[in-house]
Short mmCIF file of C-alpha atoms in Angstrom, two decimals:
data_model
loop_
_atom_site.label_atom_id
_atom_site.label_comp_id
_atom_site.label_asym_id
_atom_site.label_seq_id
_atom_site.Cartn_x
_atom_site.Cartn_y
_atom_site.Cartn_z
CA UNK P 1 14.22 -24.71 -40.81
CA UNK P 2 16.99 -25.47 -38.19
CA UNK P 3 17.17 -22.55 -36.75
CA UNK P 4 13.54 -22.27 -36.51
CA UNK P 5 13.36 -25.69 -34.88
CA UNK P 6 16.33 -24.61 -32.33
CA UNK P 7 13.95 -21.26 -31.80
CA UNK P 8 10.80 -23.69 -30.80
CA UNK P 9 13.07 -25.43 -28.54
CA UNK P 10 14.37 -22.62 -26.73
CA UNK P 11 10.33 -21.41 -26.49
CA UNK P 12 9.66 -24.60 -24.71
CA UNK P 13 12.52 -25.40 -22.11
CA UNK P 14 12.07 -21.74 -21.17
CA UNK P 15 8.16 -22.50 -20.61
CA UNK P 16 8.96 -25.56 -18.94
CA UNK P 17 11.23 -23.77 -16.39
CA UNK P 18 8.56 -21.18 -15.87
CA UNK P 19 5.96 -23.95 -15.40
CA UNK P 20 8.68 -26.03 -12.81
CA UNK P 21 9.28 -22.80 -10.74
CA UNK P 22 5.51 -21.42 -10.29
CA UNK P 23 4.89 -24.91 -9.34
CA UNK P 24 7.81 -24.81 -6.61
CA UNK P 25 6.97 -21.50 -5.51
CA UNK P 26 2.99 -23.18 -4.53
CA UNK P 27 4.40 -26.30 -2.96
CA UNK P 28 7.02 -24.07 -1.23
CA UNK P 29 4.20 -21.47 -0.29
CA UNK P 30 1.42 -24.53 0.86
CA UNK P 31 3.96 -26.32 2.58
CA UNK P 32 4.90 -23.50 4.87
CA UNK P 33 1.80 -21.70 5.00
CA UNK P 34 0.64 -24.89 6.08
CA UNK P 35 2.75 -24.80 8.80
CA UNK P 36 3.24 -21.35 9.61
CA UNK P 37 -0.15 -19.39 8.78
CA UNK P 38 -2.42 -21.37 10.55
CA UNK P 39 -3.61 -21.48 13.86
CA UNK P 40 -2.08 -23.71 14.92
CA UNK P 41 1.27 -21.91 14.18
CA UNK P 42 -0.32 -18.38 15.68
CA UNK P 43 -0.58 -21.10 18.71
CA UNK P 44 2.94 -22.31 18.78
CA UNK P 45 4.67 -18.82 18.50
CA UNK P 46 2.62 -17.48 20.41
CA UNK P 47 4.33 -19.40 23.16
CA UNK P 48 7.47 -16.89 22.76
CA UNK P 49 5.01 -13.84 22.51
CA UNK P 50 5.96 -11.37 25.72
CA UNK P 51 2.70 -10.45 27.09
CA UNK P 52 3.64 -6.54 28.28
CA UNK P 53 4.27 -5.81 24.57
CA UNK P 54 0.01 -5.66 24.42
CA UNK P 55 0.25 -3.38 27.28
CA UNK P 56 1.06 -0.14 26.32
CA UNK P 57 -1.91 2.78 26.56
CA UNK P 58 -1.96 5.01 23.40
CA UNK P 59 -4.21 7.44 24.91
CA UNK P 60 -3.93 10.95 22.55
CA UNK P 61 -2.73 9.10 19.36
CA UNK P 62 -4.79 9.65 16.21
CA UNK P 63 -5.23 6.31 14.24
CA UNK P 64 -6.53 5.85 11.06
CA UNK P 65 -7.69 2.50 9.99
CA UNK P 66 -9.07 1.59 6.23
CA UNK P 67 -11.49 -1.26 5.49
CA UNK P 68 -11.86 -0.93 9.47
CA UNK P 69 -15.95 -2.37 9.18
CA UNK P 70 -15.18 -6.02 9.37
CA UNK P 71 -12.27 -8.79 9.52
CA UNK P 72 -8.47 -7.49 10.25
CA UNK P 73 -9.61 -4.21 9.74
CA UNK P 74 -12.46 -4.51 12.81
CA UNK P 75 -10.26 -6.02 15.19
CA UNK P 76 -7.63 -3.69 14.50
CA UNK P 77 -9.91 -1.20 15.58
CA UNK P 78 -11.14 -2.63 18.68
CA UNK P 79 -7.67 -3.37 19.37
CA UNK P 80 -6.58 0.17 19.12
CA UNK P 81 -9.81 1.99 20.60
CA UNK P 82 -9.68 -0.60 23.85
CA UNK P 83 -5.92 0.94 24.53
CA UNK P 84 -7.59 4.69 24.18
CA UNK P 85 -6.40 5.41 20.90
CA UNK P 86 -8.84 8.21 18.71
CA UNK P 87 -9.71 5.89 16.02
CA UNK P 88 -11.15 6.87 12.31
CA UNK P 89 -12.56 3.83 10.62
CA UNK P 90 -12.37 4.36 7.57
CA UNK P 91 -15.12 2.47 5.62
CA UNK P 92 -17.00 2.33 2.24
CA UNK P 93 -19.96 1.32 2.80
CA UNK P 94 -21.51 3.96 5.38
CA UNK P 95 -24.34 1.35 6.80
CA UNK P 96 -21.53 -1.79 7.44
CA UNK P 97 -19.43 1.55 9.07
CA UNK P 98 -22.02 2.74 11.41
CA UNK P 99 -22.34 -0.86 12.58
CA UNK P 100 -18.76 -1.45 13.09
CA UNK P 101 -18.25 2.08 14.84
CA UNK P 102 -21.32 0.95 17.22
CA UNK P 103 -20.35 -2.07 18.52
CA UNK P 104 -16.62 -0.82 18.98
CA UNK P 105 -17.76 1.96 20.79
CA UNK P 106 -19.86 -0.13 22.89
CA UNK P 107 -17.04 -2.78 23.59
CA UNK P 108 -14.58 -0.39 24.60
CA UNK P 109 -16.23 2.28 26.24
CA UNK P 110 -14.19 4.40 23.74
CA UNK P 111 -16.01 7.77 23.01
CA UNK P 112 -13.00 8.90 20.70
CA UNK P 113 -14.04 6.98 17.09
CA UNK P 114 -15.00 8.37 14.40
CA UNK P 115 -16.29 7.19 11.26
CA UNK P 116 -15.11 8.33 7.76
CA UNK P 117 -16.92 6.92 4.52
CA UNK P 118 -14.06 6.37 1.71
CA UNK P 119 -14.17 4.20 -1.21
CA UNK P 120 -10.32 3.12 -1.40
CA UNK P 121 -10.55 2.13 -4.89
CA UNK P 122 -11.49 5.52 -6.40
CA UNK P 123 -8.39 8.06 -6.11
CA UNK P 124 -10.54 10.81 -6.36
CA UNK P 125 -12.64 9.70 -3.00
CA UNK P 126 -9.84 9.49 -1.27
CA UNK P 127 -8.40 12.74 -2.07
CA UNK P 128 -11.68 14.03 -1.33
CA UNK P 129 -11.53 12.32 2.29
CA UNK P 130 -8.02 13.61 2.45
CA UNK P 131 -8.92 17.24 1.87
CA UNK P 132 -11.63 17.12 4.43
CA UNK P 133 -9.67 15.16 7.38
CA UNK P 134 -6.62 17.99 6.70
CA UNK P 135 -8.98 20.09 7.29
CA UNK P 136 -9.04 18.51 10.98
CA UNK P 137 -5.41 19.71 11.42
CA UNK P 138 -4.72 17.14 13.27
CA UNK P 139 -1.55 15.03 13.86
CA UNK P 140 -1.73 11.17 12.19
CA UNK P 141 0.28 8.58 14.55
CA UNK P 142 -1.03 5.60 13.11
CA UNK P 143 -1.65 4.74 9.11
CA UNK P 144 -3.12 0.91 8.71
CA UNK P 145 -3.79 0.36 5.30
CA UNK P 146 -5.74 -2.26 5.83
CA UNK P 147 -8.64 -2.30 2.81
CA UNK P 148 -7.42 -5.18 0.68
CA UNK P 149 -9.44 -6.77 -2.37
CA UNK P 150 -9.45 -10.24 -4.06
CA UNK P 151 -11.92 -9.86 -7.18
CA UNK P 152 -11.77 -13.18 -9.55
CA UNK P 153 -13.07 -11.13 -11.77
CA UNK P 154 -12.00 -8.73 -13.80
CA UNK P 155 -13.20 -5.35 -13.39
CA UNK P 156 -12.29 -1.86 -14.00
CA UNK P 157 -13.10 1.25 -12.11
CA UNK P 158 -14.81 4.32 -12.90
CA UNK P 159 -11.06 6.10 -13.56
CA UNK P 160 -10.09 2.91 -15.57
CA UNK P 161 -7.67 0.91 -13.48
CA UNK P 162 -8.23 -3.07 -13.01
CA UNK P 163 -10.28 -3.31 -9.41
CA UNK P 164 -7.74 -5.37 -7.28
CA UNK P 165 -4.55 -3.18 -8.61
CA UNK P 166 -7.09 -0.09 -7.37
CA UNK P 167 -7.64 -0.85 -4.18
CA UNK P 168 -4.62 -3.13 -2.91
CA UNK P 169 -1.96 -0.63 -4.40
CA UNK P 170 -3.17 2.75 -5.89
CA UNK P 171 -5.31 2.98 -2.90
CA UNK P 172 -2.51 1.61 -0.14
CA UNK P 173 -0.45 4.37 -2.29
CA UNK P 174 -2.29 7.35 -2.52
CA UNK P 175 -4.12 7.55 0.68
CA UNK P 176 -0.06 6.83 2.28
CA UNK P 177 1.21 10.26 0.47
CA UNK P 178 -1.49 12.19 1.23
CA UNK P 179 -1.57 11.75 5.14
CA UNK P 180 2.15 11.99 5.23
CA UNK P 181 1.81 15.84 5.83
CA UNK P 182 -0.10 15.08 9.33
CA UNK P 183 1.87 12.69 10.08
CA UNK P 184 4.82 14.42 9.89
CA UNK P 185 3.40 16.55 12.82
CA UNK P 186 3.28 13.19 14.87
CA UNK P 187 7.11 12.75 14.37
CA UNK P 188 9.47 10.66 15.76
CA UNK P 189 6.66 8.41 16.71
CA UNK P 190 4.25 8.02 13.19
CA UNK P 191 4.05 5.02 11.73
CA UNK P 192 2.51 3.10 8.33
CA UNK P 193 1.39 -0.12 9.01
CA UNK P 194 0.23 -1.77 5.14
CA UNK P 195 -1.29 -5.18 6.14
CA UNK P 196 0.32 -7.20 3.29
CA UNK P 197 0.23 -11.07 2.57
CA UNK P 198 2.12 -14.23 2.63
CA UNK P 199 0.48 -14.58 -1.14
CA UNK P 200 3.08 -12.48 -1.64
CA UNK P 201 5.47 -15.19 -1.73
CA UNK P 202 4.11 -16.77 -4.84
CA UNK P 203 4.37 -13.61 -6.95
CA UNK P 204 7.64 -12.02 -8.66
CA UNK P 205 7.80 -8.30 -9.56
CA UNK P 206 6.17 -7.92 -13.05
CA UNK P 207 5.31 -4.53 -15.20
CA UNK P 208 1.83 -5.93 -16.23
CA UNK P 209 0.16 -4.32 -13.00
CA UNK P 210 -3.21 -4.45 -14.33
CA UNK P 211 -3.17 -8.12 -15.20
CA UNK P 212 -3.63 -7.10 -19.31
CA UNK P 213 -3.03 -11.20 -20.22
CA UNK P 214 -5.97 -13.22 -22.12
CA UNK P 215 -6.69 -15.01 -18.61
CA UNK P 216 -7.72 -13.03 -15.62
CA UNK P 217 -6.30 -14.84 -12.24
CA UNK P 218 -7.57 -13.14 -9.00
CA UNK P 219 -5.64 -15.12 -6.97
CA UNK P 220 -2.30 -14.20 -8.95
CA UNK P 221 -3.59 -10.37 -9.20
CA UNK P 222 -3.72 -10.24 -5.46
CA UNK P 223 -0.67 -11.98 -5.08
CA UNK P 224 1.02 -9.35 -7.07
CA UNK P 225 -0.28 -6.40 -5.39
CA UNK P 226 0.60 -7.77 -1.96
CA UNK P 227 4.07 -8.33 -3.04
CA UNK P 228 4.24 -4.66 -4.61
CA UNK P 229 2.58 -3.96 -0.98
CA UNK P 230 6.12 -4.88 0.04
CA UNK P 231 8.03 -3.00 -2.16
CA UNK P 232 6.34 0.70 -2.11
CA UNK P 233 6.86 0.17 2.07
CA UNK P 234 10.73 -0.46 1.89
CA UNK P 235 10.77 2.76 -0.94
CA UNK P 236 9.06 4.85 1.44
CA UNK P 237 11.76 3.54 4.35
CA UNK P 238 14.36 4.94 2.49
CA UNK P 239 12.98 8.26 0.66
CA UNK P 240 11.34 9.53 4.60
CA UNK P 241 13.86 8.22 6.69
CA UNK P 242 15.17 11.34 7.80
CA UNK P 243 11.04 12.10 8.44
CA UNK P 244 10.20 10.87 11.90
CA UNK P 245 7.82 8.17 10.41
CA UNK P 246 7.95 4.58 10.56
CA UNK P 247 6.84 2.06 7.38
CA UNK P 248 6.20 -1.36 8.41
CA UNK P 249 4.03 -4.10 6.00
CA UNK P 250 3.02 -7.27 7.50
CA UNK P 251 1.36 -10.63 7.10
CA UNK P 252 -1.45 -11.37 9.23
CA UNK P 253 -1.58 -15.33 8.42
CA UNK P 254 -4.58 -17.16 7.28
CA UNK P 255 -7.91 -15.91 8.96
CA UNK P 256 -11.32 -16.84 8.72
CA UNK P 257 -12.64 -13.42 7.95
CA UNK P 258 -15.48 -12.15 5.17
CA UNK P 259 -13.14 -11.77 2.68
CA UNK P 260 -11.53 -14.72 2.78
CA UNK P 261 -15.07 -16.82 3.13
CA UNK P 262 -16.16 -14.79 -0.15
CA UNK P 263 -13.37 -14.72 -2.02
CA UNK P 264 -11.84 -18.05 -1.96
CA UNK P 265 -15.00 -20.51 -0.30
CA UNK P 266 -12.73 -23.30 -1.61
CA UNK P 267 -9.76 -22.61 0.14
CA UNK P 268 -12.38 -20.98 3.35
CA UNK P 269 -13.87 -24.47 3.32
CA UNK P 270 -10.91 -26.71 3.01
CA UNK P 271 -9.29 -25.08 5.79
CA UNK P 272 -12.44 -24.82 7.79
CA UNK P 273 -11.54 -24.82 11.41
CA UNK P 274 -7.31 -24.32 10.59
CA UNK P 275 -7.79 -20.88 10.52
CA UNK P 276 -6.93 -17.98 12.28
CA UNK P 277 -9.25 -15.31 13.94
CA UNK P 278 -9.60 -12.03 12.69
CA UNK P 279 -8.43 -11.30 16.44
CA UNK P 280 -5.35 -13.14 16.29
CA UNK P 281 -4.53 -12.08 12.55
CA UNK P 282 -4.87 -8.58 13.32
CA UNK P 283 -2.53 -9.43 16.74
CA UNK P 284 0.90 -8.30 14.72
CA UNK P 285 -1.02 -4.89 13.35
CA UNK P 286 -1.46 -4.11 17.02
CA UNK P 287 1.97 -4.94 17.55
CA UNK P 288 3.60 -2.55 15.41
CA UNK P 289 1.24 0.05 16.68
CA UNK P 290 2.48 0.01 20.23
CA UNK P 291 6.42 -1.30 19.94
CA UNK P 292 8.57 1.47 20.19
CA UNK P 293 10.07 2.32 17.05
CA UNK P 294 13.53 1.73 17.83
CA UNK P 295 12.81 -2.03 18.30
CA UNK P 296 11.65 -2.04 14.98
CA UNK P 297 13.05 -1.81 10.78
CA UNK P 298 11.16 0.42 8.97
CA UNK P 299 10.85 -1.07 5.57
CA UNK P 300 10.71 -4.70 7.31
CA UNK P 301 8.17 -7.51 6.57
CA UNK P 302 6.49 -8.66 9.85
CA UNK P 303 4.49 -11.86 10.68
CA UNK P 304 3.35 -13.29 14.50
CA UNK P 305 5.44 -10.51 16.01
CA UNK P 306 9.16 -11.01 14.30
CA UNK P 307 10.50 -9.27 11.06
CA UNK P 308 10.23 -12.76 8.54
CA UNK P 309 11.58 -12.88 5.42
CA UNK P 310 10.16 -11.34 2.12
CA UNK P 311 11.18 -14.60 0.04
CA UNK P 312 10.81 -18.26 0.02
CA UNK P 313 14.21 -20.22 -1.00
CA UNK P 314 14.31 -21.15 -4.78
CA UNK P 315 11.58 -19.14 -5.82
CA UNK P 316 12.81 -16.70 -7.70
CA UNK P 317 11.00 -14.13 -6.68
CA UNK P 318 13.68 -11.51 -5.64
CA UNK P 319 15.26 -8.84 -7.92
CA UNK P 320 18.13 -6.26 -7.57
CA UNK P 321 17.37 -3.11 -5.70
CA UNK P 322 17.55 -0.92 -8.89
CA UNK P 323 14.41 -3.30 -10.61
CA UNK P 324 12.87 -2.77 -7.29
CA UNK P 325 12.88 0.99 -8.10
CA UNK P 326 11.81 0.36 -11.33
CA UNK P 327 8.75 -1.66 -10.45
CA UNK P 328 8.36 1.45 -7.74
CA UNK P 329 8.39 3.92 -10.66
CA UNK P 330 5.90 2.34 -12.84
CA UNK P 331 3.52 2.04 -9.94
CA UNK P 332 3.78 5.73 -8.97
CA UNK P 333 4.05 7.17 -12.73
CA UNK P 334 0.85 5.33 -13.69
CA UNK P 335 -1.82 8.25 -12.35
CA UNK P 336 0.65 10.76 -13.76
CA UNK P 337 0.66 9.63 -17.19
CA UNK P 338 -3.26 9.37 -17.07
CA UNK P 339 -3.59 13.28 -16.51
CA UNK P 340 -0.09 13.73 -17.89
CA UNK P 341 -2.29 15.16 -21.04
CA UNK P 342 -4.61 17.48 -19.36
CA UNK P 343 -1.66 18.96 -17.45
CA UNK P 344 0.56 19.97 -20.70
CA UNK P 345 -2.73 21.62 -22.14
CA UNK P 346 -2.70 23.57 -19.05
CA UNK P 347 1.26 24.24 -17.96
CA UNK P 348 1.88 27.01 -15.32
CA UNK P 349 2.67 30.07 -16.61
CA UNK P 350 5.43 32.80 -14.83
CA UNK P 351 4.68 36.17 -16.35
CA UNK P 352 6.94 38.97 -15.98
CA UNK P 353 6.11 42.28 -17.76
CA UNK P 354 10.12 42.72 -18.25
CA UNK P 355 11.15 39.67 -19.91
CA UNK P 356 10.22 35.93 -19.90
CA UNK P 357 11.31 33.00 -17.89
CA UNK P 358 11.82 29.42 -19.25
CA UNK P 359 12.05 27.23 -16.55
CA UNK P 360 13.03 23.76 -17.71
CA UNK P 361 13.06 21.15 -15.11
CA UNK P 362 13.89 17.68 -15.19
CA UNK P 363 12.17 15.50 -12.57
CA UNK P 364 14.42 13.17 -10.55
CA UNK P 365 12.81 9.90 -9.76
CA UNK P 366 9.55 8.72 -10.81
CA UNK P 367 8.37 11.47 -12.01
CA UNK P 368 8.52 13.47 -8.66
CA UNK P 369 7.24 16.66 -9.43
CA UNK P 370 4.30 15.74 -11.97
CA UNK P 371 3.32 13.11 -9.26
CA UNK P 372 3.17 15.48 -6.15
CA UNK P 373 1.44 17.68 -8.80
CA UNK P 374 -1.14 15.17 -9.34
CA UNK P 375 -1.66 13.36 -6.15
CA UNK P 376 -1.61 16.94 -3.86
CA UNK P 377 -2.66 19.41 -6.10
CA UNK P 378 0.50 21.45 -5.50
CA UNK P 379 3.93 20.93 -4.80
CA UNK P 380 4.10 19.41 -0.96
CA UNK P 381 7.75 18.45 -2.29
CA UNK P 382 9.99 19.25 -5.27
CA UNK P 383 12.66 16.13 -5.23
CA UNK P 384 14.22 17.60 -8.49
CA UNK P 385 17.00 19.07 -10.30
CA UNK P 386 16.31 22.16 -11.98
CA UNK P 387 17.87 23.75 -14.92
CA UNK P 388 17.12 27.32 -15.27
CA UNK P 389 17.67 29.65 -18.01
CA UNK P 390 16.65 33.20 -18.09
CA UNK P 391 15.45 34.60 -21.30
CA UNK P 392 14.76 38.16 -21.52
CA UNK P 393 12.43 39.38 -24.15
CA UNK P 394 12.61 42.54 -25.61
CA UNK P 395 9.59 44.24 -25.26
CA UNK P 396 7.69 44.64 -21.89
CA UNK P 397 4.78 42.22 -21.98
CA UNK P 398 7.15 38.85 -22.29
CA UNK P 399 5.26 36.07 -21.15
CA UNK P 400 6.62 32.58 -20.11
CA UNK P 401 5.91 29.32 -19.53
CA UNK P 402 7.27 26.43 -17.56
CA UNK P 403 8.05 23.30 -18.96
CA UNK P 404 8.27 19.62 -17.20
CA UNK P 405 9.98 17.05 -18.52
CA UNK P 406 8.52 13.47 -17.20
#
């Protein structure tokens, strides 16, 4: 009985500190949100803004924009197109697209935008959009991952992955890898921009990615997958540094755009008036496009023009580098272990009439090789350590097989 009665008091001190800090983290998070994320503190450091950094032409550079039909995404776009970039707005919904790509090309004069219809939620559509814009051969400068979600709630795809974790990470994930190729042609001077946000700041690292608890949050969901956001753009800092490409995620502040108004009308409406425009959230997107990369941290966290910090004091939200790779792994392994079944039924065979080869190879990483497997339908990259051991059979028709262990 006593120790059952020390047990329940354990249970609820620890529930009571959980319950103190997510509190602190929402004061700490209101409080300067408040101050910072508003307009009228896009107004105040604005004031220290230096107005040449706007005025660079990008004339020749190949941008590619997602969610690009309306809010951040939109004036991105403009943004871009106006300084002569070749723009590919990247949209779902092929009506809201055409639009968009009308009244930007209109605005700026801009003959150079394209539109590309891609519904960042589903991995296969955007491999599908992958395979055909490779097919461009062109060089990628610019990557904004820009499509976000906020779904109250819960929903799951078509390929079975909770909607917000589809499109906010999955989607900011798999369309990143798959234009890396081009945009290793557009080295030194390529750049991922991953338009994050300060919700991050409420939301610790956590393995349940798809939100699997009794009571569906949104708010928290999104929260989660900005802060991941975060993470998969300092991973990507350090595994392509040596690449010639740039990762950057940012916050754009609080605007007053259709998400926002449709996803949280309470907050929209509270607020009405105190927030941003899509114009000036987008601002620090356009920013990072047109800085010159050695002014800049790849892997950094930007807001209003300045690298800002990716944690609030006291909140508990920051873990050690090798949980960050942990959290990294998960995120990356999850597609793999969905088709990790199909792929053993099917393993790739070397035949040799003389003799057969085992190949065993142990993947270094999150499961590198099964991943670049999956996600390119080949091996772009083989980050591993291989074992090999030759067997030689003794007849002549040996067959062999290769064998991954993930």
């Amino acid at each position: 009985m006593r120790t059952t009665f020390y047990i329940q008091i354990r249970i609820s001190i620890r529930s009571l500190a959980m319950f103190l800090i997510k509190t602190w983290r929402s004061m700490a998070f209101g409080l300067y949100g408040y101050t910072n994320f508003t307009k009228s503190g896009f107004l105040e450091h604005a004031k220290k803004f230096e107005p040449e950094d706007m005025q660079a032409r990008i004339e020749g550079k190949n941008c590619i924009i997602t969610g690009a039909n309306s809010g951040i995404g939109y004036a991105t776009a403009e943004g871009l197109a106006s300084r002569g970039a070749t723009v590919y707005m990247v949209c779902r919904d092929k009506e809201r697209g055409e639009a968009a790509f009308s009244r930007i090309q209109a605005v700026t004069g801009n003959k150079n935008i394209h539109l590309e219809v891609c519904d960042i939620s589903s991995i296969s559509d955007i491999k599908s959009f992958a395979s055909r814009f490779s097919s461009k051969d062109v060089p990628v400068h610019i990557l904004v991952n820009n499509a976000g979600l906020l779904e109250n709630k819960r929903i799951i795809t078509s390929e079975g992955y909770e909607m917000n974790f589809a499109v906010n990470v999955l989607g900011t994930y798999t369309m990143t890898e798959l234009m890396l190729p081009l945009m290793e042609k557009a080295a030194p001077d390529a750049r991922v921009i991953t338009v994050s946000s300060g919700g991050m700041y409420t939301a610790p690292l956590t393995e349940d990615l798809q939100f699997n608890g009794k009571n569906f949050d949104g708010v928290e969901q999104y929260a989660r997958n900005k802060r991941i956001q975060v993470v998969l753009t300092e991973k990507w800092a350090e595994m392509y540094k040596d690449r010639g490409i740039g990762f950057y995620s940012m916050h754009p502040g609080w605007a007053e755009t259709p998400g926002v108004a449709k996803s949280m009308p309470g907050f929209s409406n509270a607020l009405s008036g105190k927030l941003r425009t899509s114009e000036e959230g987008a601002d620090t997107v356009i920013w990072l496009a047109l800085q010159p990369k050695e002014n800049l941290t790849s892997g950094g966290f930007y807001f209003d023009r300045a690298e800002a910090p990716k944690h609030l004091p006291f909140t508990a939200t920051k873990v050690s580098a090798s949980s960050e790779r942990h959290y990294y792994e998960i995120v990356v392994d999850l597609p793999c272990r969905r088709r990790r079944s199909s792929i053993e039924r099917r393993p790739l065979a070397l035949r040799d009439r003389t003799g057969a080869l085992l190949c065993t190879v142990a993947a270094w990483g999150p499961n590198r090789l099964l991943r670049d497997f999956y996600v390119f339908g080949g091996f772009r990259e083989v980050g591993v350590v291989a074992v090999v051991t030759m067997v030689v059979g003794a007849g002549g028709g040996g067959g062999g097989s290769v064998v991954y262990w993930c």
